[in-house]
mmCIF file of C-alpha atoms in Angstrom:
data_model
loop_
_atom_site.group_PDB
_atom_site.id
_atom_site.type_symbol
_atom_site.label_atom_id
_atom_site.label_comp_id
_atom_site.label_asym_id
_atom_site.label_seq_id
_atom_site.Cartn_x
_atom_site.Cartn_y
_atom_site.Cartn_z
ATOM 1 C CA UNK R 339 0.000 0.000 0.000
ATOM 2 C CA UNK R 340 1.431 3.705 -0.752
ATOM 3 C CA UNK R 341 1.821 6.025 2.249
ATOM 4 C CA UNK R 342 0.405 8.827 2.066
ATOM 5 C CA UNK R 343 0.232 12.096 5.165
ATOM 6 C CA UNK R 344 -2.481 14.537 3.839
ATOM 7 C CA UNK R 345 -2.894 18.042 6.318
ATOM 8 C CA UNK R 346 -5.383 20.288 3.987
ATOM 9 C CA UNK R 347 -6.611 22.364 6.874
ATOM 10 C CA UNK R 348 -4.561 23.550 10.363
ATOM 11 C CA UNK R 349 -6.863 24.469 13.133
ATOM 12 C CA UNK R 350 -3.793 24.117 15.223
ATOM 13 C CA UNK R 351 -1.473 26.024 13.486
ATOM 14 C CA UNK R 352 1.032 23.867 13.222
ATOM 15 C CA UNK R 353 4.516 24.783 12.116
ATOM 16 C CA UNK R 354 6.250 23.923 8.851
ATOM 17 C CA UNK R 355 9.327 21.760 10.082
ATOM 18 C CA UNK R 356 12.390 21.341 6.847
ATOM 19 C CA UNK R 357 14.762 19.374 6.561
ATOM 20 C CA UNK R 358 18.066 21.143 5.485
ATOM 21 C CA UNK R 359 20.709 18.233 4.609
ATOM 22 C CA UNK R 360 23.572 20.790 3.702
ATOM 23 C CA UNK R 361 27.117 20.474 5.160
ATOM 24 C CA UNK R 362 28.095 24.547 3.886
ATOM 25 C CA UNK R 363 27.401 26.121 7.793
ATOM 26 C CA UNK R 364 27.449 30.103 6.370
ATOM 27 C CA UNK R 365 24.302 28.629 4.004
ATOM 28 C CA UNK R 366 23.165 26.551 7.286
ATOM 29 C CA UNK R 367 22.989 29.622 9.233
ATOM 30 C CA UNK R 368 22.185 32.338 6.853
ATOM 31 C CA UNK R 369 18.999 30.230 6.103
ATOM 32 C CA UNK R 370 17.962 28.332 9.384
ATOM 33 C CA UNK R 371 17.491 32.269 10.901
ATOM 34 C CA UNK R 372 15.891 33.347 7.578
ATOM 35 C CA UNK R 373 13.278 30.792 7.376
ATOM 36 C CA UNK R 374 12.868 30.869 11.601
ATOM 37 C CA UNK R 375 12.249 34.385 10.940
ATOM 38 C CA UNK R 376 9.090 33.423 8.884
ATOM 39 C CA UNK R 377 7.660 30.765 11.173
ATOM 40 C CA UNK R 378 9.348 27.637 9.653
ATOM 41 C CA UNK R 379 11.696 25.327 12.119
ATOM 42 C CA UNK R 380 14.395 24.482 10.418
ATOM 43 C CA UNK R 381 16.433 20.786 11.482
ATOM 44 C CA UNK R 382 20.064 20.422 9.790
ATOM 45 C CA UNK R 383 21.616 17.012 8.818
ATOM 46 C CA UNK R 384 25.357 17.684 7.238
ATOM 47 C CA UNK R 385 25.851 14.314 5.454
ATOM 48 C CA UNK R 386 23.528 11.788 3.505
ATOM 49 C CA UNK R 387 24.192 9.394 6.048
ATOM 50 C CA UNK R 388 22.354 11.567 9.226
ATOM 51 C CA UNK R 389 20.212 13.125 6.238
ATOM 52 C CA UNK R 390 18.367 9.622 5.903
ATOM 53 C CA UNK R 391 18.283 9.046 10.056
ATOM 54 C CA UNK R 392 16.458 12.355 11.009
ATOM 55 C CA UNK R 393 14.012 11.754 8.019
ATOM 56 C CA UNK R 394 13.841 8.116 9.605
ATOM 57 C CA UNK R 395 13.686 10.123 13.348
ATOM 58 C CA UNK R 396 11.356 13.521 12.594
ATOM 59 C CA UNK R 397 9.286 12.959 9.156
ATOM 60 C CA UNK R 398 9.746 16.511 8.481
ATOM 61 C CA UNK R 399 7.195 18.432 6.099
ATOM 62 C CA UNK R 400 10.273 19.429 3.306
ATOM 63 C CA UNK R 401 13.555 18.116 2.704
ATOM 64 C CA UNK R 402 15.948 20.739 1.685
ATOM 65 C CA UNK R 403 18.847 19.126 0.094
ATOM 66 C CA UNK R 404 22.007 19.940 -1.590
ATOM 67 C CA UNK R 405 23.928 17.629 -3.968
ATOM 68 C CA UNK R 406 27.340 17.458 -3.164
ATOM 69 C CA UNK R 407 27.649 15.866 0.522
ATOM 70 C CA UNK R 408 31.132 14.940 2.546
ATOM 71 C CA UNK R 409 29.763 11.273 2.683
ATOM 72 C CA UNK R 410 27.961 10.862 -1.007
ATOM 73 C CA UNK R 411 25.852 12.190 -3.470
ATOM 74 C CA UNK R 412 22.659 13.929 -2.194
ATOM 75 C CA UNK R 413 20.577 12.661 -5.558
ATOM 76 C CA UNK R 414 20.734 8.742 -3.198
ATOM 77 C CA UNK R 415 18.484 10.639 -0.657
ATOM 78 C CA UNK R 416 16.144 11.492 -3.652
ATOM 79 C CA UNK R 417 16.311 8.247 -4.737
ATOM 80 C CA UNK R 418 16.008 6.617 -1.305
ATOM 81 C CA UNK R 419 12.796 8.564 -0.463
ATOM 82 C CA UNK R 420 11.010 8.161 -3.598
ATOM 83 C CA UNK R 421 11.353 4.337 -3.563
ATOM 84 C CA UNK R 422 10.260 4.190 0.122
ATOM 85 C CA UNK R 423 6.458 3.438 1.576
ATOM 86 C CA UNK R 424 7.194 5.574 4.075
ATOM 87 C CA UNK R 425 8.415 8.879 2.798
ATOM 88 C CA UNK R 426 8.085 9.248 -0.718
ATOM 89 C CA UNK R 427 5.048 11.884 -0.259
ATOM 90 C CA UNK R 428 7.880 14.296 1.447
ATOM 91 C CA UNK R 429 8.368 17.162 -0.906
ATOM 92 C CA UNK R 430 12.314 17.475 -1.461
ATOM 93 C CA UNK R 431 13.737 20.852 -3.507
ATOM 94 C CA UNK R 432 17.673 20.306 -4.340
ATOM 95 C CA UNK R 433 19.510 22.990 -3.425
ATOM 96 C CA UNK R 434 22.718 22.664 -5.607
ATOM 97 C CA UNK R 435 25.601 24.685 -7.753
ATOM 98 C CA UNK R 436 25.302 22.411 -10.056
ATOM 99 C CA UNK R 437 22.730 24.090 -13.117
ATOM 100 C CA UNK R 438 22.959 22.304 -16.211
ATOM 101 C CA UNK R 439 19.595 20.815 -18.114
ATOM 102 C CA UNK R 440 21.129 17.562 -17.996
ATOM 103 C CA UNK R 441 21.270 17.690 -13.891
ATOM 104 C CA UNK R 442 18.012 19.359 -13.180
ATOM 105 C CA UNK R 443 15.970 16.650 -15.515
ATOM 106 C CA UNK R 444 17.701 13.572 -13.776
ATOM 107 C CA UNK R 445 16.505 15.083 -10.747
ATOM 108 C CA UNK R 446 13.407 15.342 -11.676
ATOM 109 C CA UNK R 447 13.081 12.218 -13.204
ATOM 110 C CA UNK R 448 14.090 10.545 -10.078
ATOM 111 C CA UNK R 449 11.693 12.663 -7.748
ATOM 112 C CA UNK R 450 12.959 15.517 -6.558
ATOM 113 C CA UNK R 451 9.891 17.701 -6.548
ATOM 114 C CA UNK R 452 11.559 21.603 -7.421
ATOM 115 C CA UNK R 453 15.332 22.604 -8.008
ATOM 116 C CA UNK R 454 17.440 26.074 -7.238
ATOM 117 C CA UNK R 455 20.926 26.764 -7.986
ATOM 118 C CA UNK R 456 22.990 28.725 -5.886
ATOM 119 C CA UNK R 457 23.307 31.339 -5.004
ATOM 120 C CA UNK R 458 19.761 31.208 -4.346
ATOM 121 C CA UNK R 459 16.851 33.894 -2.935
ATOM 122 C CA UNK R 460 15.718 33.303 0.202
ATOM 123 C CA UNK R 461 12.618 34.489 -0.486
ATOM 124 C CA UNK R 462 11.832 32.346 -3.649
ATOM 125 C CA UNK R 463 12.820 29.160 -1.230
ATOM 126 C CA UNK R 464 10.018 30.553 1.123
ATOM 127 C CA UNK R 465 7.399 30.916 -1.855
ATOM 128 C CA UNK R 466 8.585 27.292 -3.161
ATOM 129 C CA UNK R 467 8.254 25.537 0.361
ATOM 130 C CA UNK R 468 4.906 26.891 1.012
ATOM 131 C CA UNK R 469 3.656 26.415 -2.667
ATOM 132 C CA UNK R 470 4.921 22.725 -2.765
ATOM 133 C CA UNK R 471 2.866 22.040 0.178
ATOM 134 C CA UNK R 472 0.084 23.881 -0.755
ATOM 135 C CA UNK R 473 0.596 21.842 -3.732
ATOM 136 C CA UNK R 474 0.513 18.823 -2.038
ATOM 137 C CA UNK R 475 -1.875 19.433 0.571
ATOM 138 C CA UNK R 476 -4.827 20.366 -2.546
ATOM 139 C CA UNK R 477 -4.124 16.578 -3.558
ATOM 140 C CA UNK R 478 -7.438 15.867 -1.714
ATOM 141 C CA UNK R 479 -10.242 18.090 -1.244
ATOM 142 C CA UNK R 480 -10.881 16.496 2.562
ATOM 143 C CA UNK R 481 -8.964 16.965 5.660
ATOM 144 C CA UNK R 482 -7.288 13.448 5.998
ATOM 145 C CA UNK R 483 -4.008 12.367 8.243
ATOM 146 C CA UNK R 484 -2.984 8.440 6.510
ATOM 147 C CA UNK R 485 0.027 6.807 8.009
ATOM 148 C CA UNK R 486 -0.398 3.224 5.942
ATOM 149 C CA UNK R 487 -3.338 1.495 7.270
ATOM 150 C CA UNK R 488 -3.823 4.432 9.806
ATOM 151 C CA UNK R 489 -6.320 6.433 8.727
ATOM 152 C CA UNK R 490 -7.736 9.851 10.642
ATOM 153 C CA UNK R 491 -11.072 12.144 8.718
ATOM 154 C CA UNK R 492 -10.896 14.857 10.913
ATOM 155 C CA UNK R 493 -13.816 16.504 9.176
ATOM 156 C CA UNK R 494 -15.930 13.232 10.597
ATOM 157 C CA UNK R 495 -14.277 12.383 13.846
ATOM 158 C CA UNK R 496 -13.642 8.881 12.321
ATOM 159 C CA UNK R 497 -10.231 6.685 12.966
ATOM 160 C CA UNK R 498 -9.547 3.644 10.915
ATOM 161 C CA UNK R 499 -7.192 1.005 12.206
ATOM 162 C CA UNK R 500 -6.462 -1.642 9.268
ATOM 163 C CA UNK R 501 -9.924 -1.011 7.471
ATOM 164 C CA UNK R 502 -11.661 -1.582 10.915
ATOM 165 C CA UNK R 503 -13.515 1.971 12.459
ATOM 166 C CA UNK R 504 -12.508 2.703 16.047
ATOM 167 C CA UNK R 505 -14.588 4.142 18.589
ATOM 168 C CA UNK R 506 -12.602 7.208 19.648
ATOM 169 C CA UNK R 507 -14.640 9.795 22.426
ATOM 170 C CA UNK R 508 -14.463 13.019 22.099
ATOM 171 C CA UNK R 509 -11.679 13.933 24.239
ATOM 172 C CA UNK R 510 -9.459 11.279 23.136
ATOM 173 C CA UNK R 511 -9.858 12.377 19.551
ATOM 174 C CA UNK R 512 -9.238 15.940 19.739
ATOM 175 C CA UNK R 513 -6.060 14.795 21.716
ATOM 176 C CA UNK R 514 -5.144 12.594 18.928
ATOM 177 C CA UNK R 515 -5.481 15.399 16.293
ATOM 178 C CA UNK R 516 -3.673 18.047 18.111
ATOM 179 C CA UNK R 517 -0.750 15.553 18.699
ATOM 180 C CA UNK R 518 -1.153 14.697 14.916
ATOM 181 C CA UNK R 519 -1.299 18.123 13.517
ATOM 182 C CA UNK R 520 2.147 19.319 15.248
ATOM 183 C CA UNK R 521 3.772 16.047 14.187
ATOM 184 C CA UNK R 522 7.619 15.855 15.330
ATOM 185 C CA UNK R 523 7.276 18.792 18.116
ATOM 186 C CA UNK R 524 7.593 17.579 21.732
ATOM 187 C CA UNK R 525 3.768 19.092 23.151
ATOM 188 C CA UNK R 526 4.359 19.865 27.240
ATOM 189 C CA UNK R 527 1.435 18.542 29.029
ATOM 190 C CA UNK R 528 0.652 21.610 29.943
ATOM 191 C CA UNK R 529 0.151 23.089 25.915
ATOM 192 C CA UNK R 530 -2.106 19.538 25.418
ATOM 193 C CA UNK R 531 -4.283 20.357 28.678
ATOM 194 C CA UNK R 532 -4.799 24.599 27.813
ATOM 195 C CA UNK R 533 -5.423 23.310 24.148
ATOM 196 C CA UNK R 534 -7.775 20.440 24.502
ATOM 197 C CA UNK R 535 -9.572 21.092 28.018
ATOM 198 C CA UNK R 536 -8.544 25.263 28.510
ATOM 199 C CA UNK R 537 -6.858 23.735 31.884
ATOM 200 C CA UNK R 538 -4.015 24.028 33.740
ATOM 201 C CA UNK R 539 -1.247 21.583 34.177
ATOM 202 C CA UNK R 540 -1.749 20.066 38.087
ATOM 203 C CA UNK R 541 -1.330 16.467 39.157
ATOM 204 C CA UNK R 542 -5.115 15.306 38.776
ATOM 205 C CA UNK R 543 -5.136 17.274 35.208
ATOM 206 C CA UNK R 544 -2.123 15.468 33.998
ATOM 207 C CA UNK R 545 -2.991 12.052 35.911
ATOM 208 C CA UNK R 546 -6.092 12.508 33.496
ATOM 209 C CA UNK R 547 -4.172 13.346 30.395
ATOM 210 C CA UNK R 548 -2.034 9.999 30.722
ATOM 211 C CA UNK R 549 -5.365 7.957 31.065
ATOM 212 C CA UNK R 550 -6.308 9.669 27.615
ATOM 213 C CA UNK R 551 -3.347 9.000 25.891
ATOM 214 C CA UNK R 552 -2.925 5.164 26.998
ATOM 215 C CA UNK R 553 -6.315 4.639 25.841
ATOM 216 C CA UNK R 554 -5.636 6.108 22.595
ATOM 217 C CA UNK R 555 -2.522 4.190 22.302
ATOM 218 C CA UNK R 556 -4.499 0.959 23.014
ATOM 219 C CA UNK R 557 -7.119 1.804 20.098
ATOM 220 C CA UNK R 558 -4.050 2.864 17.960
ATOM 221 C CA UNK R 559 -3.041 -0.853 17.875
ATOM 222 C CA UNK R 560 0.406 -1.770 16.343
ATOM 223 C CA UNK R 561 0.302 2.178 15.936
ATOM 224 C CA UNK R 562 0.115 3.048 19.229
ATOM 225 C CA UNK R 563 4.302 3.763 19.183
ATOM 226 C CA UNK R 564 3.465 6.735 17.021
ATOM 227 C CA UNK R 565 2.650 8.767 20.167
ATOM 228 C CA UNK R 566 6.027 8.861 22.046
ATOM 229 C CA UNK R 567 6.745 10.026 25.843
ATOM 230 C CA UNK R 568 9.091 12.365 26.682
ATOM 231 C CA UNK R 569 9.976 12.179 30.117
ATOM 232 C CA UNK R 570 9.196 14.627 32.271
ATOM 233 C CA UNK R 571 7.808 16.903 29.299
ATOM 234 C CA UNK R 572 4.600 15.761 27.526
ATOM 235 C CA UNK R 573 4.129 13.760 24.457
ATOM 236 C CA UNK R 574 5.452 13.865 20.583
ATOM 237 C CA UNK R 575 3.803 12.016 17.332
ATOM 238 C CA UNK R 576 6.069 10.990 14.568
#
């Protein structure tokens, strides 16, 4: 079955998290503050080797990633993602100095969804990011989250576990969507309790929380380690 992770709406907000597997730090930096500045967290992998692991580790919305890497060629990411269940519905623009026809075609032909040379605007990165996932978001006119046989219809409260419908309550699903929605970011109990119930974090409110969130897990079934503990901090979905 093809993976697919569809967010068309955000009622949470959540925050576009990239990808940036460059090993050049003055572009690192120059464009991890740029793109912060605009609302988009920005992860950094410097080799094709810890590239693949954090896309493994953080499924992040956009891979950023340049060619020429200490460890290998950055087109076997491409390549790696595109042939995987898992991850080949991650946009990925090349960043790259390389600019001939012949380069930019290959790359396409092997996935890579959009392609700048460098030097590059940091502007027209921001437009490309958020028109790729626009882009890829439109794909379906419903507000779905699919992870395999995990499927979430957030417009109809439903949950599908392996083409069976689970009975989710209320509570435990708008837990479930808010974890979904900011995939990859470590929620403090506290954020999950103000956003779900508009409480406070005390030790019967967050006795109350962990009740919710085992149940969910146990409905979840074999993908009930999507929802990860952090001790001492709160919860994280990847």
């Amino acid at each position: 079955m093809n993976l697919k992770i569809l967010f068309v709406e955000n009622t949470f907000n959540m925050r576009i998290n990239v990808l940036f597997i460059e090993d050049d730090t003055d572009i690192i930096n120059l464009t991890r503050e740029m793109l912060q500045d605009e609302g988009i967290e920005v992860d950094v992998a410097m080799s094709v080797k810890f590239g693949i692991q954090k896309i493994k580790l953080n499924r992040p919305d956009v891979v950023l990633l340049d060619l020429m890497l200490p460890d290998g060629d950055g087109k076997e990411v491409v390549k790696w993602m595109k042939q995987s269940k898992e991850y080949s519905n991650i946009p990925v623009i090349v960043i790259t100095a390389k600019s001939s026809e012949i380069d930019k075609v290959l790359l396409l032909e092997l996935g890579a969804d959009d392609y700048l040379t460098k030097p590059f605007s940091i502007k027209e990165l921001i437009a490309r990011i958020r028109a790729l996932l626009r882009r890829y978001n439109s794909d379906n006119s419903k507000d779905f989250f699919i992870f395999d046989d995990l499927k979430i219809n957030f417009d109809e409260m439903k949950v599908i576990v392996e083409n069976e419908e689970i009975q989710f309550t209320k509570k435990e699903f708008q837990i479930l969507e808010y974890l979904v929605r900011n995939k990859g970011i470590v929620l403090k109990r506290e954020k999950i309790l103000m956003a779900v119930w508009g409480l406070s974090d005390d030790n019967e409110n967050s006795r109350s929380l962990d009740v919710h969130i085992n149940n969910i897990r146990k409905k979840l079934g074999k993908y009930k380690s999507l929802i990860k503990t952090v001790k001492g901090v709160g919860y994280r979905f990847s």
